[in-house]
XYZ file of C-alpha atoms in Angstrom:
527
model
C -28.667 -12.255 11.396
C -27.341 -15.409 13.074
C -23.576 -15.764 13.521
C -23.473 -18.751 11.140
C -25.383 -16.802 8.489
C -22.963 -13.894 8.899
C -20.005 -16.211 8.390
C -21.616 -17.708 5.287
C -22.146 -14.201 3.944
C -18.468 -13.384 4.482
C -17.390 -16.527 2.609
C -19.794 -15.668 -0.209
C -18.334 -12.162 -0.347
C -14.802 -13.523 -0.729
C -15.955 -15.868 -3.496
C -17.475 -12.866 -5.259
C -14.197 -11.003 -4.765
C -12.223 -13.764 -6.483
C -14.686 -13.754 -9.379
C -14.650 -9.971 -9.738
C -10.853 -9.879 -9.658
C -10.730 -12.499 -12.395
C -13.196 -10.567 -14.551
C -11.329 -7.304 -13.982
C -8.055 -8.894 -15.045
C -9.573 -10.405 -18.169
C -11.136 -7.058 -19.119
C -8.026 -5.044 -18.143
C -10.020 -3.029 -15.592
C -8.739 -1.721 -12.242
C -9.846 -4.265 -9.605
C -10.956 -1.506 -7.218
C -13.520 -0.211 -9.713
C -14.801 -3.719 -10.479
C -15.170 -4.508 -6.766
C -17.129 -1.332 -6.001
C -19.466 -1.829 -8.962
C -19.819 -5.549 -8.223
C -20.462 -4.911 -4.547
C -23.081 -2.312 -5.436
C -24.841 -4.772 -7.730
C -24.726 -7.579 -5.157
C -26.189 -5.261 -2.510
C -29.531 -5.252 -4.339
C -29.798 -9.024 -4.819
C -33.286 -10.035 -3.576
C -33.254 -11.757 -0.208
C -29.776 -10.565 0.714
C -29.758 -9.088 4.226
C -28.719 -5.462 4.565
C -25.059 -4.782 5.329
C -24.473 -2.491 8.300
C -20.931 -1.154 8.592
C -19.571 -0.291 12.016
C -17.199 2.631 11.249
C -14.969 2.013 14.280
C -14.648 -1.665 13.378
C -13.820 -0.785 9.760
C -11.027 1.536 10.837
C -9.474 -0.833 13.370
C -9.872 -3.946 11.190
C -8.808 -2.722 7.763
C -6.705 0.410 8.178
C -3.785 -0.886 10.331
C -2.694 -3.850 8.135
C -3.055 -1.859 4.913
C -1.065 1.050 6.342
C 1.493 -1.434 7.672
C 1.853 -3.001 4.242
C 2.631 0.364 2.684
C 5.053 1.390 5.435
C 6.808 -1.996 5.507
C 7.914 -1.709 1.875
C 8.637 2.029 1.955
C 12.263 2.922 1.284
C 13.275 5.093 4.237
C 16.020 7.091 2.478
C 13.752 8.480 -0.296
C 10.981 8.926 2.280
C 13.224 11.178 4.374
C 14.642 12.962 1.317
C 11.156 13.917 0.100
C 9.659 14.568 3.533
C 8.920 18.218 2.743
C 6.898 17.252 -0.325
C 5.139 14.444 1.556
C 4.120 16.765 4.381
C 2.950 19.344 1.852
C 0.528 16.749 0.495
C -0.334 14.910 3.713
C -0.908 18.037 5.823
C -0.978 21.092 3.577
C -3.195 19.638 0.857
C -5.546 18.111 3.445
C -5.969 21.410 5.290
C -6.353 23.356 2.036
C -8.933 20.933 0.622
C -10.824 21.031 3.908
C -10.934 24.832 3.743
C -12.062 24.849 0.092
C -14.810 22.288 0.685
C -15.957 24.130 3.807
C -16.157 27.425 1.878
C -18.033 25.892 -1.074
C -20.438 24.083 1.276
C -21.109 27.295 3.219
C -21.855 29.165 -0.018
C -24.233 26.424 -1.148
C -25.877 25.961 2.270
C -25.638 29.264 4.168
C -27.681 27.924 7.094
C -25.169 25.147 7.805
C -22.785 25.986 10.685
C -19.163 26.591 9.756
C -18.016 23.725 11.993
C -20.266 21.292 10.101
C -18.842 22.564 6.807
C -15.323 21.955 8.121
C -16.333 18.469 9.262
C -17.464 17.639 5.725
C -14.204 19.000 4.352
C -12.219 16.855 6.786
C -14.167 13.768 5.719
C -13.451 14.348 2.035
C -9.947 15.837 2.130
C -7.511 12.923 2.708
C -6.875 10.597 -0.255
C -7.151 7.030 0.949
C -4.151 4.755 1.518
C -6.101 1.684 0.379
C -7.377 3.327 -2.803
C -3.968 4.764 -3.648
C -2.271 1.407 -3.162
C -4.902 -0.457 -5.192
C -4.389 1.863 -8.159
C -0.649 2.554 -7.924
C 0.363 -1.106 -7.855
C -1.018 -1.441 -11.396
C 0.760 1.594 -12.890
C 4.414 2.547 -13.291
C 5.543 5.911 -11.963
C 8.888 7.691 -11.612
C 10.485 7.016 -8.243
C 9.929 10.509 -6.888
C 6.204 10.494 -7.654
C 5.801 7.017 -6.166
C 7.539 8.122 -2.972
C 5.395 11.257 -2.695
C 2.105 9.451 -3.278
C 2.952 6.537 -0.995
C 4.188 8.856 1.743
C 1.077 11.016 1.426
C -1.208 7.993 1.691
C 0.568 6.880 4.867
C 0.319 10.189 6.734
C -2.696 12.133 5.488
C -5.318 10.063 7.320
C -3.931 11.329 10.614
C -4.434 14.958 9.565
C -7.926 14.310 8.237
C -9.064 12.380 11.302
C -7.783 15.031 13.701
C -9.521 17.794 11.740
C -12.743 15.804 11.693
C -12.746 15.171 15.440
C -12.155 18.821 16.240
C -14.861 19.932 13.799
C -17.429 17.508 15.230
C -16.546 18.610 18.752
C -17.039 22.223 17.677
C -20.490 21.393 16.274
C -21.550 19.652 19.475
C -20.044 22.141 21.944
C -20.127 25.354 19.941
C -16.492 26.203 20.814
C -13.254 25.907 18.846
C -9.662 27.079 19.437
C -7.091 27.056 16.649
C -4.214 27.185 19.131
C -5.522 24.260 21.156
C -6.200 22.265 17.993
C -2.680 22.861 16.666
C -1.066 21.906 19.951
C -3.178 18.776 20.227
C -2.326 17.798 16.642
C 1.414 18.044 17.345
C 1.038 15.973 20.529
C -0.992 13.323 18.697
C 1.688 13.008 16.011
C 4.644 12.918 18.409
C 2.816 10.494 20.678
C 2.006 8.251 17.730
C 5.665 8.198 16.697
C 6.702 7.261 20.229
C 4.124 4.463 20.527
C 5.021 3.054 17.109
C 8.733 3.093 17.949
C 8.127 1.256 21.240
C 5.979 -1.419 19.554
C 8.569 -1.895 16.810
C 11.375 -2.126 19.372
C 9.477 -4.810 21.265
C 8.917 -6.673 17.979
C 12.616 -6.665 17.094
C 13.543 -7.857 20.586
C 10.872 -10.568 20.547
C 11.808 -11.940 17.131
C 15.430 -12.325 18.166
C 14.243 -14.729 20.881
C 11.293 -16.675 19.410
C 13.254 -19.042 17.181
C 10.139 -20.455 15.519
C 8.989 -19.455 12.025
C 5.267 -19.697 12.743
C 5.513 -17.660 15.944
C 7.629 -15.036 14.182
C 5.103 -14.673 11.368
C 2.206 -14.510 13.843
C 3.995 -11.857 15.904
C 4.698 -9.852 12.765
C 1.062 -9.989 11.692
C -0.052 -8.597 15.063
C 2.289 -5.597 15.052
C -0.033 -3.371 13.017
C -3.088 -3.885 15.216
C -0.993 -3.670 18.382
C 0.433 -0.297 17.329
C -2.947 1.113 16.282
C -4.822 -0.044 19.387
C -2.015 1.046 21.709
C -1.955 4.478 20.103
C -5.709 4.905 20.419
C -5.685 3.658 24.020
C -3.225 6.361 25.100
C -5.112 8.943 23.001
C -2.478 9.598 20.336
C -2.594 8.965 16.603
C -2.999 5.245 15.936
C -2.352 5.918 12.229
C 1.054 7.488 12.924
C 1.861 4.679 15.366
C 1.222 2.048 12.679
C 3.241 3.913 10.051
C 6.166 4.385 12.438
C 6.111 0.717 13.463
C 5.878 -0.362 9.827
C 8.860 1.748 8.770
C 11.026 0.419 11.606
C 9.964 -3.217 11.197
C 10.487 -3.039 7.449
C 13.990 -1.744 8.059
C 14.951 -4.441 10.581
C 13.253 -7.411 8.897
C 16.368 -7.925 6.762
C 18.392 -8.819 9.852
C 15.825 -10.515 12.100
C 14.125 -12.702 9.473
C 15.612 -15.874 8.104
C 15.129 -16.646 4.421
C 12.381 -19.159 5.166
C 10.500 -16.749 7.441
C 10.731 -14.015 4.850
C 9.400 -16.247 2.054
C 6.552 -17.637 4.137
C 5.661 -14.341 5.793
C 5.567 -12.501 2.485
C 3.293 -15.099 0.918
C 0.947 -15.048 3.910
C 0.939 -11.263 4.116
C 0.229 -10.834 0.405
C -2.876 -13.028 0.626
C -4.064 -11.288 3.803
C -3.640 -7.815 2.297
C -5.307 -8.911 -0.933
C -8.386 -10.160 0.924
C -8.614 -7.108 3.185
C -8.065 -4.655 0.362
C -10.633 -6.365 -1.834
C -13.098 -6.581 1.050
C -12.805 -2.822 1.583
C -13.948 -1.962 -1.927
C -16.649 -4.619 -1.909
C -18.007 -3.249 1.375
C -18.069 0.232 -0.148
C -20.277 -1.121 -2.918
C -22.420 -3.123 -0.503
C -22.953 -0.046 1.663
C -24.835 1.651 -1.190
C -28.030 -0.130 -0.236
C -27.711 0.918 3.395
C -27.051 4.483 2.313
C -30.220 4.589 0.210
C -32.210 3.051 3.053
C -30.875 5.732 5.364
C -31.463 8.819 3.189
C -34.666 7.639 1.542
C -35.941 7.557 -2.024
C -33.234 7.966 -4.732
C -35.500 10.515 -6.423
C -35.170 12.686 -3.318
C -31.408 12.538 -3.591
C -31.513 13.648 -7.217
C -34.045 16.424 -6.611
C -32.625 17.929 -3.426
C -28.937 16.937 -3.281
C -27.622 16.442 -6.823
C -26.468 20.024 -7.418
C -24.624 20.623 -4.109
C -23.129 17.134 -4.160
C -21.727 17.534 -7.678
C -20.320 20.986 -6.891
C -18.647 19.718 -3.722
C -17.166 16.744 -5.598
C -15.782 19.176 -8.168
C -14.373 21.341 -5.363
C -12.543 18.319 -3.895
C -10.893 17.514 -7.236
C -10.080 21.121 -8.186
C -8.627 21.906 -4.743
C -5.966 19.209 -5.183
C -5.007 20.621 -8.594
C -4.756 24.146 -7.179
C -2.623 23.072 -4.225
C -0.198 20.875 -6.191
C 0.280 23.241 -9.135
C 0.456 26.239 -6.782
C 3.017 24.613 -4.495
C 5.091 23.516 -7.503
C 5.048 27.054 -8.911
C 6.277 28.399 -5.563
C 9.121 25.843 -5.477
C 10.094 26.763 -9.049
C 10.129 30.483 -8.202
C 12.208 29.871 -5.069
C 14.678 27.776 -7.060
C 15.064 30.505 -9.683
C 15.688 33.021 -6.891
C 18.335 30.753 -5.389
C 16.422 30.255 -2.136
C 16.164 26.473 -2.428
C 17.810 23.571 -4.221
C 14.574 21.578 -4.373
C 13.470 20.578 -7.867
C 9.896 21.397 -8.916
C 7.775 18.539 -10.225
C 6.984 20.115 -13.571
C 3.598 20.311 -15.261
C 3.445 16.679 -16.408
C 4.300 15.222 -12.998
C 2.013 17.717 -11.245
C -0.852 16.623 -13.509
C -0.358 12.981 -12.526
C -0.083 13.871 -8.833
C -3.238 15.988 -9.011
C -5.242 13.232 -10.683
C -4.103 10.583 -8.147
C -6.435 11.671 -5.355
C -8.668 8.650 -4.846
C -10.840 8.414 -1.732
C -12.004 5.194 -0.114
C -12.705 3.375 3.110
C -11.526 6.093 5.506
C -13.859 8.643 3.926
C -16.765 6.189 4.137
C -16.055 5.059 7.704
C -15.615 8.601 9.002
C -18.808 9.746 7.280
C -20.742 6.861 8.828
C -19.431 7.835 12.262
C -21.124 11.241 12.089
C -23.438 11.718 15.097
C -27.147 11.589 14.399
C -27.494 15.210 15.540
C -25.029 16.495 12.927
C -26.716 19.072 10.665
C -27.099 17.947 7.030
C -25.910 14.446 7.947
C -27.692 12.819 4.993
C -26.096 15.262 2.558
C -22.667 14.499 4.010
C -23.189 10.758 3.611
C -24.315 11.094 -0.003
C -21.436 13.461 -0.783
C -18.866 11.122 0.769
C -20.163 8.208 -1.270
C -20.223 10.320 -4.444
C -16.614 11.418 -3.932
C -15.517 7.805 -3.477
C -17.340 6.673 -6.619
C -16.072 9.526 -8.788
C -12.457 9.383 -7.638
C -12.129 5.583 -7.788
C -14.250 4.887 -10.867
C -13.172 7.932 -12.893
C -9.753 8.966 -11.640
C -8.642 5.471 -10.652
C -9.578 3.870 -13.964
C -8.059 6.669 -16.049
C -4.861 7.228 -14.043
C -2.894 4.740 -16.137
C -3.983 6.506 -19.324
C -3.039 9.894 -17.838
C 0.421 8.587 -16.929
C 0.986 7.158 -20.401
C -0.096 10.419 -22.042
C 1.744 12.751 -19.665
C 4.895 10.597 -19.424
C 6.271 12.324 -16.325
C 10.080 12.365 -16.439
C 12.260 10.544 -13.949
C 14.068 12.848 -11.546
C 17.826 12.120 -11.907
C 18.308 12.885 -8.218
C 15.890 10.080 -7.337
C 17.974 7.403 -9.072
C 20.096 5.215 -6.749
C 23.897 5.343 -7.084
C 24.000 1.719 -8.272
C 21.678 0.170 -10.822
C 20.539 -3.447 -10.662
C 23.512 -4.893 -12.553
C 26.065 -2.915 -10.564
C 24.501 -3.990 -7.271
C 24.462 -7.584 -8.491
C 28.182 -7.406 -9.311
C 28.921 -6.098 -5.825
C 26.881 -8.898 -4.297
C 28.709 -11.539 -6.367
C 32.106 -10.115 -5.345
C 31.112 -10.319 -1.674
C 29.966 -13.906 -2.161
C 33.238 -14.783 -3.940
C 35.270 -13.271 -1.100
C 33.360 -15.356 1.439
C 33.869 -18.545 -0.602
C 37.577 -17.815 -1.051
C 37.979 -17.541 2.730
C 36.474 -20.989 3.212
C 37.687 -22.786 0.058
C 41.021 -23.869 1.601
C 41.783 -25.895 4.702
C 44.256 -25.055 7.443
C 47.175 -26.294 5.304
C 46.160 -24.077 2.394
C 44.903 -26.936 0.230
C 41.862 -26.259 -1.966
C 38.941 -28.320 -0.675
C 36.010 -26.634 -2.460
C 37.150 -26.218 -6.082
C 33.660 -26.425 -7.583
C 32.213 -23.754 -5.299
C 35.210 -21.499 -5.887
C 34.878 -21.873 -9.667
C 31.124 -21.260 -9.522
C 31.339 -18.011 -7.562
C 34.422 -16.774 -9.433
C 32.528 -17.236 -12.691
C 29.507 -15.354 -11.341
C 31.670 -12.502 -10.031
C 33.484 -11.975 -13.342
C 30.626 -12.712 -15.759
C 29.312 -9.145 -15.710
C 32.783 -7.670 -16.368
C 33.560 -10.050 -19.235
C 30.211 -9.655 -20.993
C 30.467 -7.309 -23.969
C 26.897 -7.380 -25.302
C 24.111 -4.873 -24.819
C 21.818 -4.801 -21.788
C 19.049 -6.404 -23.850
C 21.355 -9.241 -24.980
C 22.571 -9.761 -21.418
C 19.005 -9.911 -20.102
C 18.080 -12.389 -22.831
C 21.034 -14.613 -21.958
C 20.136 -14.465 -18.258
C 16.508 -15.339 -19.046
C 17.577 -18.357 -21.131
C 19.880 -19.540 -18.334
C 17.224 -19.378 -15.636
C 14.534 -20.768 -17.921
C 16.596 -23.968 -17.992
C 16.756 -23.968 -14.190
C 13.002 -23.407 -13.936
C 12.365 -26.224 -16.417
C 14.582 -28.540 -14.371
C 12.681 -27.592 -11.206
C 9.345 -28.315 -12.889
C 10.605 -31.715 -14.089
C 11.871 -32.573 -10.613
C 8.551 -31.592 -9.053
C 6.633 -33.710 -11.546
C 8.849 -36.698 -10.760
C 8.341 -36.227 -7.009
C 4.575 -36.168 -7.492
C 4.792 -39.319 -9.617
C 6.878 -41.107 -6.978
C 4.423 -40.041 -4.283
C 1.370 -41.114 -6.290
C 2.887 -44.525 -6.903
C 3.670 -44.975 -3.188
C 7.452 -44.880 -3.528
C 8.003 -41.888 -1.220
C 6.038 -40.677 1.800
C 4.478 -37.293 2.467
C 7.357 -36.041 4.571
C 9.890 -36.717 1.848
C 7.621 -35.093 -0.741
C 7.188 -31.932 1.318
C 10.891 -31.640 2.214
C 12.148 -32.034 -1.345
C 9.332 -29.934 -2.787
C 10.280 -27.120 -0.401
C 13.863 -27.197 -1.706
C 12.594 -27.032 -5.264
C 10.282 -24.144 -4.405
C 13.171 -22.151 -2.959
C 15.293 -22.861 -6.019
C 12.465 -21.815 -8.325
C 11.821 -18.598 -6.402
C 15.503 -17.745 -6.610
C 15.567 -18.417 -10.350
C 12.447 -16.337 -10.976
C 13.844 -13.422 -8.934
C 17.219 -13.589 -10.708
C 15.528 -13.809 -14.099
C 13.669 -10.566 -13.325
């Protein structure tokens, strides 16, 4: 395929992505499921060249920015508070699922070496960060469950990838040491943390000196790939390096970003992540044709692989249920015995957590990286693809229904000390104090009466309001609806003046930018 033809194919893929997203929204379907199905259908369009996925390129291109996006918006305090639960899922559940899949595979295929069985388990065990994000952003979960699932999706790829590499090495060399593997795993994690912290520190230092919005946004975009590549170059976990850098950068962005950088960077980043995330699921669908070309006639798959593949898929799903419900039962027993203050999830929350185990691009990329000499390689590829399809199309599409039926309760300990209205009142008081310090001149005369009145009114409005929360929200919405309407009228007038030649482009862009900021503020305040 010529380079120009490849570029045209990429543009066509993104056009298909936009169309599939629109259809999914109109039909109230999860976009991830629509993209996989749509990509699978497009893959068999006559005349379309075959899509060959380079697994290393997929990991380095897609994984870092999508991990960075999750880490950037992760609240560090809840992340640290629930670290034990996150590690139980990201490490314990991955190792347990790997062991279960390896055992089931060995029982089904006794001739397959144990190391190959473990390699398959490592491929299938970690739920995917991209898949989890794609599904979770369309459902509403209690804070504790959201923190656990997001934290798991950020860290479990590292455990799965390390297991896979050791298992493949064991197949090729015939030797394996649990002690050496454990020590190497710890070094990979600690090294990844160190690399990520260094990259994030350099980013903070650089942004304090750049002084240009475009350069700051460009530098921010490059952090994720820099951390991943640096980690891989020094032979530590690139995944952990990205997550560490994302957590630190997300923490410091509030003090190193100006308002304009934050608004522009967020808009740019949202579009970038949308395109990458959508491209991941479309590529999964498009890879179906290549998979069938690789393993042969579909009838052969059904005749020789259907039974073991379905049983292994079931083992993957059941293993997560067993681990989560088992771990929760242990926590409950320890709490009753007075050995821990940790709160168990409860059956309803555990059900939701167990069902939220979608696999995606990491599973596919790792499966495609299997060496040609790997025993039962075709079976592993088919199984990996089947697990992705079942977990995304079945679990992903039904997760919202499961949440609505289970209605997992909110953990009181996960609630912040201040709710939205209380935090808003504190913010208004701080603003009023700042205005009061500057409202008078050196002689004590009031020089900013309108500003002082405005911020004093805002600071006392919440205390003087006697209505219900619903009435207060309705009043706030009406207030900001007027502001939004005024912004829309001003924008229409600017466009009219520009179209009639009465103002130039520079004036249009400057005043339109002010209106955009005012509108964004009104929309955010309206909630």
